[in-house]
């Protein structure tokens, strides 16, 4: 799998659906090959169709080219942009894309359980979907110490 140059896929036949009924597209934006690996894993586990979840790496891209490529990929319609960190070039590009219009949301600190939640619930309105994703991402982080009675 390579860095995706395609746009987010949209359903071809939406004649009986309103714009608010269109499934959200996801873009995973990260450093190096992280985004590609996360999208590959989510596709393998959830069986999500290609184009519904797109990988974009910042590797070899300056701030302007990263921003421009992200804006080209997200297109119109509901989009969730997942970034690996809350700061850095990926988060900055996501913030610019968020302000450039459209029904978009940015979620920082992506993890695989969050992407799986997205895959299974991307038909929900962004106002319901995004809090669900954040909660799933947070609740999936635990630590186990060999001397502790319960997870940290």
mmCIF file of C-alpha atoms in Angstrom:
data_model
loop_
_atom_site.group_PDB
_atom_site.id
_atom_site.type_symbol
_atom_site.label_atom_id
_atom_site.label_comp_id
_atom_site.label_asym_id
_atom_site.label_seq_id
_atom_site.Cartn_x
_atom_site.Cartn_y
_atom_site.Cartn_z
ATOM 1 C CA UNK A 1 0.000 0.000 0.000
ATOM 2 C CA UNK A 2 1.374 3.421 -0.815
ATOM 3 C CA UNK A 3 0.617 6.972 0.209
ATOM 4 C CA UNK A 4 -2.843 7.614 -1.182
ATOM 5 C CA UNK A 5 -3.245 10.098 -4.000
ATOM 6 C CA UNK A 6 -6.955 9.500 -4.416
ATOM 7 C CA UNK A 7 -9.827 11.540 -3.098
ATOM 8 C CA UNK A 8 -12.187 10.303 -0.445
ATOM 9 C CA UNK A 9 -14.733 7.963 -1.980
ATOM 10 C CA UNK A 10 -18.396 8.917 -1.960
ATOM 11 C CA UNK A 11 -21.345 6.614 -2.595
ATOM 12 C CA UNK A 12 -22.240 6.620 -6.284
ATOM 13 C CA UNK A 13 -25.966 6.302 -5.793
ATOM 14 C CA UNK A 14 -27.288 8.770 -3.242
ATOM 15 C CA UNK A 15 -30.575 9.565 -4.983
ATOM 16 C CA UNK A 16 -32.638 8.626 -1.901
ATOM 17 C CA UNK A 17 -30.291 10.207 0.621
ATOM 18 C CA UNK A 18 -29.792 13.786 1.708
ATOM 19 C CA UNK A 19 -26.355 15.347 2.137
ATOM 20 C CA UNK A 20 -26.594 14.705 5.870
ATOM 21 C CA UNK A 21 -27.085 10.992 5.101
ATOM 22 C CA UNK A 22 -23.811 10.599 3.180
ATOM 23 C CA UNK A 23 -21.263 8.421 5.007
ATOM 24 C CA UNK A 24 -18.225 10.247 6.329
ATOM 25 C CA UNK A 25 -14.857 9.751 4.724
ATOM 26 C CA UNK A 26 -11.753 9.414 6.898
ATOM 27 C CA UNK A 27 -8.242 10.676 6.236
ATOM 28 C CA UNK A 28 -5.400 9.458 8.449
ATOM 29 C CA UNK A 29 -2.616 12.032 8.336
ATOM 30 C CA UNK A 30 0.666 11.131 9.986
ATOM 31 C CA UNK A 31 4.429 11.141 10.060
ATOM 32 C CA UNK A 32 6.307 8.634 7.910
ATOM 33 C CA UNK A 33 4.530 5.360 7.166
ATOM 34 C CA UNK A 34 2.303 5.488 10.262
ATOM 35 C CA UNK A 35 -0.835 6.552 8.369
ATOM 36 C CA UNK A 36 -0.405 3.878 5.715
ATOM 37 C CA UNK A 37 0.004 1.146 8.341
ATOM 38 C CA UNK A 38 -2.991 2.323 10.366
ATOM 39 C CA UNK A 39 -5.270 2.433 7.321
ATOM 40 C CA UNK A 40 -4.038 -0.974 6.153
ATOM 41 C CA UNK A 41 -4.746 -2.489 9.580
ATOM 42 C CA UNK A 42 -8.221 -0.910 9.768
ATOM 43 C CA UNK A 43 -9.093 -2.212 6.303
ATOM 44 C CA UNK A 44 -7.936 -5.728 7.169
ATOM 45 C CA UNK A 45 -9.840 -5.875 10.455
ATOM 46 C CA UNK A 46 -13.029 -4.043 9.468
ATOM 47 C CA UNK A 47 -13.190 -4.769 5.756
ATOM 48 C CA UNK A 48 -13.760 -1.091 5.026
ATOM 49 C CA UNK A 49 -13.818 -0.287 1.330
ATOM 50 C CA UNK A 50 -10.928 1.530 -0.297
ATOM 51 C CA UNK A 51 -11.490 5.273 -0.447
ATOM 52 C CA UNK A 52 -13.600 5.368 2.717
ATOM 53 C CA UNK A 53 -10.412 5.640 4.776
ATOM 54 C CA UNK A 54 -7.412 7.267 3.112
ATOM 55 C CA UNK A 55 -3.770 7.472 4.255
ATOM 56 C CA UNK A 56 -1.635 10.566 3.809
ATOM 57 C CA UNK A 57 1.976 10.855 4.972
ATOM 58 C CA UNK A 58 3.871 14.089 5.508
ATOM 59 C CA UNK A 59 7.057 12.407 4.308
ATOM 60 C CA UNK A 60 8.899 14.575 1.786
ATOM 61 C CA UNK A 61 6.231 17.285 1.870
ATOM 62 C CA UNK A 62 6.572 20.870 2.984
ATOM 63 C CA UNK A 63 3.761 22.593 4.888
ATOM 64 C CA UNK A 64 2.183 24.067 1.751
ATOM 65 C CA UNK A 65 2.221 20.877 -0.326
ATOM 66 C CA UNK A 66 0.911 18.823 2.614
ATOM 67 C CA UNK A 67 -1.940 21.273 3.152
ATOM 68 C CA UNK A 68 -2.788 21.402 -0.560
ATOM 69 C CA UNK A 69 -2.798 17.612 -0.914
ATOM 70 C CA UNK A 70 -4.991 17.199 2.158
ATOM 71 C CA UNK A 71 -7.519 19.761 0.908
ATOM 72 C CA UNK A 72 -7.588 18.021 -2.499
ATOM 73 C CA UNK A 73 -8.199 14.633 -0.881
ATOM 74 C CA UNK A 74 -10.985 15.662 1.507
ATOM 75 C CA UNK A 75 -13.197 17.164 -1.188
ATOM 76 C CA UNK A 76 -16.810 17.852 -0.209
ATOM 77 C CA UNK A 77 -19.081 16.083 2.226
ATOM 78 C CA UNK A 78 -18.482 14.910 5.775
ATOM 79 C CA UNK A 79 -14.834 14.147 6.524
ATOM 80 C CA UNK A 80 -12.970 13.183 9.681
ATOM 81 C CA UNK A 81 -9.261 13.982 9.542
ATOM 82 C CA UNK A 82 -7.297 11.855 12.008
ATOM 83 C CA UNK A 83 -3.799 13.026 12.964
ATOM 84 C CA UNK A 84 -1.082 11.200 14.839
ATOM 85 C CA UNK A 85 -0.303 14.108 17.173
ATOM 86 C CA UNK A 86 -1.959 17.284 18.385
ATOM 87 C CA UNK A 87 0.984 19.405 17.238
ATOM 88 C CA UNK A 88 3.291 19.437 14.227
ATOM 89 C CA UNK A 89 2.921 19.669 10.476
ATOM 90 C CA UNK A 90 0.088 17.142 10.245
ATOM 91 C CA UNK A 91 -2.034 18.906 12.872
ATOM 92 C CA UNK A 92 -1.374 22.295 11.267
ATOM 93 C CA UNK A 93 -2.425 21.015 7.820
ATOM 94 C CA UNK A 94 -5.544 19.439 9.347
ATOM 95 C CA UNK A 95 -6.431 22.724 11.053
ATOM 96 C CA UNK A 96 -6.146 24.613 7.761
ATOM 97 C CA UNK A 97 -8.332 22.014 6.017
ATOM 98 C CA UNK A 98 -10.883 22.344 8.823
ATOM 99 C CA UNK A 99 -11.084 26.105 8.304
ATOM 100 C CA UNK A 100 -11.289 25.834 4.512
ATOM 101 C CA UNK A 101 -14.972 24.929 4.659
ATOM 102 C CA UNK A 102 -17.187 21.911 4.378
ATOM 103 C CA UNK A 103 -18.403 19.458 6.985
ATOM 104 C CA UNK A 104 -15.114 18.443 8.553
ATOM 105 C CA UNK A 105 -13.718 17.455 11.915
ATOM 106 C CA UNK A 106 -10.174 16.871 13.167
ATOM 107 C CA UNK A 107 -9.369 14.177 15.741
ATOM 108 C CA UNK A 108 -5.802 14.126 17.106
ATOM 109 C CA UNK A 109 -4.042 11.110 18.615
ATOM 110 C CA UNK A 110 -5.491 8.433 16.337
ATOM 111 C CA UNK A 111 -5.341 4.770 17.308
ATOM 112 C CA UNK A 112 -6.624 1.572 15.711
ATOM 113 C CA UNK A 113 -9.710 1.122 17.938
ATOM 114 C CA UNK A 114 -10.742 4.669 16.987
ATOM 115 C CA UNK A 115 -10.431 3.850 13.275
ATOM 116 C CA UNK A 116 -12.453 0.664 13.709
ATOM 117 C CA UNK A 117 -15.172 2.653 15.478
ATOM 118 C CA UNK A 118 -15.125 5.047 12.523
ATOM 119 C CA UNK A 119 -15.426 2.154 10.061
ATOM 120 C CA UNK A 120 -18.525 0.777 11.762
ATOM 121 C CA UNK A 121 -20.266 4.082 12.528
ATOM 122 C CA UNK A 122 -19.285 6.474 9.736
ATOM 123 C CA UNK A 123 -22.913 6.849 8.665
ATOM 124 C CA UNK A 124 -23.650 8.845 11.841
ATOM 125 C CA UNK A 125 -23.693 12.659 11.711
ATOM 126 C CA UNK A 126 -20.314 14.189 12.596
ATOM 127 C CA UNK A 127 -21.829 15.736 15.730
ATOM 128 C CA UNK A 128 -22.484 12.218 17.071
ATOM 129 C CA UNK A 129 -19.608 10.382 15.419
ATOM 130 C CA UNK A 130 -16.689 12.522 16.608
ATOM 131 C CA UNK A 131 -17.417 12.277 20.373
ATOM 132 C CA UNK A 132 -17.897 8.508 19.897
ATOM 133 C CA UNK A 133 -14.473 8.263 18.228
ATOM 134 C CA UNK A 134 -12.727 10.251 20.953
ATOM 135 C CA UNK A 135 -14.327 8.143 23.686
ATOM 136 C CA UNK A 136 -13.370 4.893 21.945
ATOM 137 C CA UNK A 137 -9.804 6.095 21.466
ATOM 138 C CA UNK A 138 -9.452 7.103 25.107
ATOM 139 C CA UNK A 139 -11.082 3.990 26.531
ATOM 140 C CA UNK A 140 -8.825 1.686 24.517
ATOM 141 C CA UNK A 141 -5.653 2.977 26.175
ATOM 142 C CA UNK A 142 -4.670 0.924 29.209
ATOM 143 C CA UNK A 143 -1.468 -0.235 30.844
ATOM 144 C CA UNK A 144 -0.738 -3.425 32.736
ATOM 145 C CA UNK A 145 2.032 -3.617 35.286
ATOM 146 C CA UNK A 146 3.317 -7.016 36.424
ATOM 147 C CA UNK A 147 2.910 -6.074 40.072
ATOM 148 C CA UNK A 148 -0.456 -4.297 39.910
ATOM 149 C CA UNK A 149 -3.758 -5.944 40.801
ATOM 150 C CA UNK A 150 -5.645 -4.182 38.019
ATOM 151 C CA UNK A 151 -4.941 -2.238 34.810
ATOM 152 C CA UNK A 152 -3.663 1.297 35.207
#
